[in-house]
mmCIF file of C-alpha atoms in Angstrom:
data_model
loop_
_atom_site.group_PDB
_atom_site.id
_atom_site.type_symbol
_atom_site.label_atom_id
_atom_site.label_comp_id
_atom_site.label_asym_id
_atom_site.label_seq_id
_atom_site.Cartn_x
_atom_site.Cartn_y
_atom_site.Cartn_z
ATOM 1 C CA ASP V 293 76.540 107.713 83.169
ATOM 2 C CA VAL V 294 79.402 105.621 84.502
ATOM 3 C CA GLN V 295 80.831 106.532 87.872
ATOM 4 C CA LEU V 296 84.309 105.128 89.105
ATOM 5 C CA VAL V 297 85.102 104.999 92.739
ATOM 6 C CA GLU V 298 88.615 104.275 93.662
ATOM 7 C CA SER V 299 90.256 102.896 96.970
ATOM 8 C CA GLY V 300 93.709 101.817 97.931
ATOM 9 C CA GLY V 301 96.902 103.581 97.383
ATOM 10 C CA GLY V 302 99.126 105.005 100.086
ATOM 11 C CA SER V 303 102.873 105.283 100.976
ATOM 12 C CA VAL V 304 105.104 102.308 101.103
ATOM 13 C CA GLN V 305 108.859 101.557 100.923
ATOM 14 C CA ALA V 306 110.615 100.400 97.794
ATOM 15 C CA GLY V 307 109.964 96.604 97.234
ATOM 16 C CA GLU V 308 106.691 96.689 98.970
ATOM 17 C CA SER V 309 103.091 96.275 97.609
ATOM 18 C CA LEU V 310 99.985 98.184 97.067
ATOM 19 C CA ARG V 311 96.574 97.149 95.911
ATOM 20 C CA LEU V 312 94.197 99.606 94.152
ATOM 21 C CA SER V 313 90.524 98.993 93.560
ATOM 22 C CA CYS V 314 88.039 100.701 91.482
ATOM 23 C CA VAL V 315 84.248 100.162 91.534
ATOM 24 C CA ALA V 316 82.233 100.944 88.396
ATOM 25 C CA SER V 317 78.501 101.730 88.449
ATOM 26 C CA GLY V 318 75.906 103.493 86.182
ATOM 27 C CA PHE V 319 76.291 101.132 83.214
ATOM 28 C CA THR V 320 74.245 98.136 81.837
ATOM 29 C CA GLY V 321 75.552 95.067 80.273
ATOM 30 C CA SER V 322 79.127 93.703 80.495
ATOM 31 C CA ASN V 323 80.809 95.638 77.569
ATOM 32 C CA LEU V 324 82.837 97.964 79.709
ATOM 33 C CA TYR V 325 86.547 97.815 79.305
ATOM 34 C CA MET V 326 88.592 99.086 82.269
ATOM 35 C CA ALA V 327 92.260 100.329 82.716
ATOM 36 C CA ARG V 328 94.523 101.948 85.079
ATOM 37 C CA PHE V 329 96.651 105.050 84.192
ATOM 38 C CA ARG V 330 99.146 107.040 86.313
ATOM 39 C CA GLN V 331 100.582 110.480 86.186
ATOM 40 C CA ALA V 332 103.651 111.752 87.969
ATOM 41 C CA PRO V 333 104.261 115.263 88.619
ATOM 42 C CA GLY V 334 105.437 117.080 85.459
ATOM 43 C CA LYS V 335 104.770 114.118 83.303
ATOM 44 C CA GLU V 336 102.005 113.028 80.956
ATOM 45 C CA ARG V 337 99.482 110.547 81.938
ATOM 46 C CA GLU V 338 100.452 107.100 80.943
ATOM 47 C CA GLY V 339 98.788 103.774 80.602
ATOM 48 C CA VAL V 340 99.826 101.203 83.198
ATOM 49 C CA ALA V 341 97.422 98.199 82.316
ATOM 50 C CA ALA V 342 94.040 97.410 80.846
ATOM 51 C CA ILE V 343 91.690 94.453 80.738
ATOM 52 C CA ASP V 344 89.212 93.313 78.493
ATOM 53 C CA ASN V 345 85.911 91.449 79.142
ATOM 54 C CA ALA V 346 87.471 88.059 78.531
ATOM 55 C CA GLY V 347 90.187 88.794 81.185
ATOM 56 C CA SER V 348 93.029 89.408 78.713
ATOM 57 C CA ALA V 349 95.342 92.117 80.023
ATOM 58 C CA THR V 350 97.969 94.338 78.545
ATOM 59 C CA TYR V 351 100.818 96.103 80.510
ATOM 60 C CA THR V 352 103.148 98.908 79.957
ATOM 61 C CA TYR V 353 106.558 97.593 79.841
ATOM 62 C CA ALA V 354 107.756 99.363 83.021
ATOM 63 C CA VAL V 355 105.426 97.318 85.109
ATOM 64 C CA GLN V 356 105.429 93.891 83.434
ATOM 65 C CA GLY V 357 106.120 91.068 85.887
ATOM 66 C CA ARG V 358 105.386 93.341 88.853
ATOM 67 C CA PHE V 359 101.820 94.636 88.388
ATOM 68 C CA THR V 360 98.643 92.442 87.890
ATOM 69 C CA ILE V 361 95.375 93.850 86.782
ATOM 70 C CA SER V 362 92.206 91.802 87.215
ATOM 71 C CA LYS V 363 88.452 92.263 87.284
ATOM 72 C CA ASP V 364 85.605 90.919 89.293
ATOM 73 C CA SER V 365 82.758 91.303 86.931
ATOM 74 C CA ALA V 366 80.180 90.267 89.447
ATOM 75 C CA LYS V 367 81.253 93.145 91.671
ATOM 76 C CA ASN V 368 82.026 95.465 88.743
ATOM 77 C CA THR V 369 85.424 95.981 90.487
ATOM 78 C CA LEU V 370 88.853 96.474 88.903
ATOM 79 C CA TYR V 371 92.002 95.667 90.845
ATOM 80 C CA LEU V 372 95.562 96.528 90.298
ATOM 81 C CA GLN V 373 98.071 94.582 92.441
ATOM 82 C CA MET V 374 101.319 96.224 92.382
ATOM 83 C CA ASN V 375 104.348 94.398 93.737
ATOM 84 C CA ASN V 376 108.011 95.203 94.140
ATOM 85 C CA LEU V 377 107.302 98.939 93.881
ATOM 86 C CA LYS V 378 110.088 101.249 92.699
ATOM 87 C CA VAL V 379 110.437 104.981 93.416
ATOM 88 C CA GLU V 380 109.664 105.492 89.726
ATOM 89 C CA ASP V 381 106.182 104.146 90.414
ATOM 90 C CA THR V 382 105.283 107.113 92.514
ATOM 91 C CA ALA V 383 102.303 108.675 90.768
ATOM 92 C CA MET V 384 98.614 109.523 90.952
ATOM 93 C CA TYR V 385 96.829 106.378 89.745
ATOM 94 C CA TYR V 386 93.570 106.773 87.765
ATOM 95 C CA CYS V 387 90.863 104.124 86.852
ATOM 96 C CA ALA V 388 89.427 104.572 83.500
ATOM 97 C CA ALA V 389 86.562 102.893 81.526
ATOM 98 C CA ARG V 390 85.090 102.951 78.154
ATOM 99 C CA PRO V 391 82.703 100.968 75.982
ATOM 100 C CA ARG V 392 83.597 99.063 72.994
ATOM 101 C CA PRO V 393 85.866 98.980 70.933
ATOM 102 C CA TRP V 394 89.059 97.722 72.756
ATOM 103 C CA VAL V 395 91.828 100.182 72.365
ATOM 104 C CA GLY V 396 94.327 99.147 74.863
ATOM 105 C CA CYS V 397 96.183 101.669 77.218
ATOM 106 C CA SER V 398 98.770 103.239 75.059
ATOM 107 C CA SER V 399 96.834 106.478 74.971
ATOM 108 C CA ALA V 400 94.506 108.151 77.561
ATOM 109 C CA SER V 401 92.390 110.115 75.142
ATOM 110 C CA PRO V 402 90.088 107.260 73.961
ATOM 111 C CA TRP V 403 89.114 106.511 77.447
ATOM 112 C CA ARG V 404 85.727 108.172 78.279
ATOM 113 C CA TYR V 405 85.212 107.809 82.067
ATOM 114 C CA TRP V 406 87.623 108.622 84.854
ATOM 115 C CA GLY V 407 87.976 108.083 88.508
ATOM 116 C CA PRO V 408 89.250 110.859 90.643
ATOM 117 C CA GLY V 409 92.605 109.298 91.195
ATOM 118 C CA THR V 410 94.429 107.761 94.194
ATOM 119 C CA GLN V 411 97.992 108.583 95.249
ATOM 120 C CA GLY V 412 100.738 105.850 95.271
ATOM 121 C CA THR V 413 104.107 106.927 96.748
ATOM 122 C CA VAL V 414 107.147 104.811 97.041
#
C-alpha cells in the first residue's frame, strides 16, 4: 500500500515562506498523482494544488501566484513551495495520492492515500 511521509511546515510571519515535502513509497510504476490539501479549524478540507505525471499543475484560486507544487519523480517526492504567506493560509496541510484517473483537487473524496498532515501557521 502507498505510504506518505510529510515534512516541513512550521510557524512563520505573514509574507514569509514555507516549503512542504512529501515522500511516497509502496507503489510501483509512475502513475501516481499527488496533491496537497489543507484544513483550517472549523472548515472543510480543501484542495490547494495537484500535479499530474507530466508535471502539469492546478491550483486553487486563493494560492495562485504564491504557491508552487512540484514533483521529483526520481525521489518520489512532492514539494509545495508557499511564498508570501497570509494569515488565512494557516491550516493543517495534507499530502494526498491516488492512481489514475486524474481528478484534480476540487474534492478530497476521490483521493485514496493520505499523509498524517503537517501544520502551517502564519
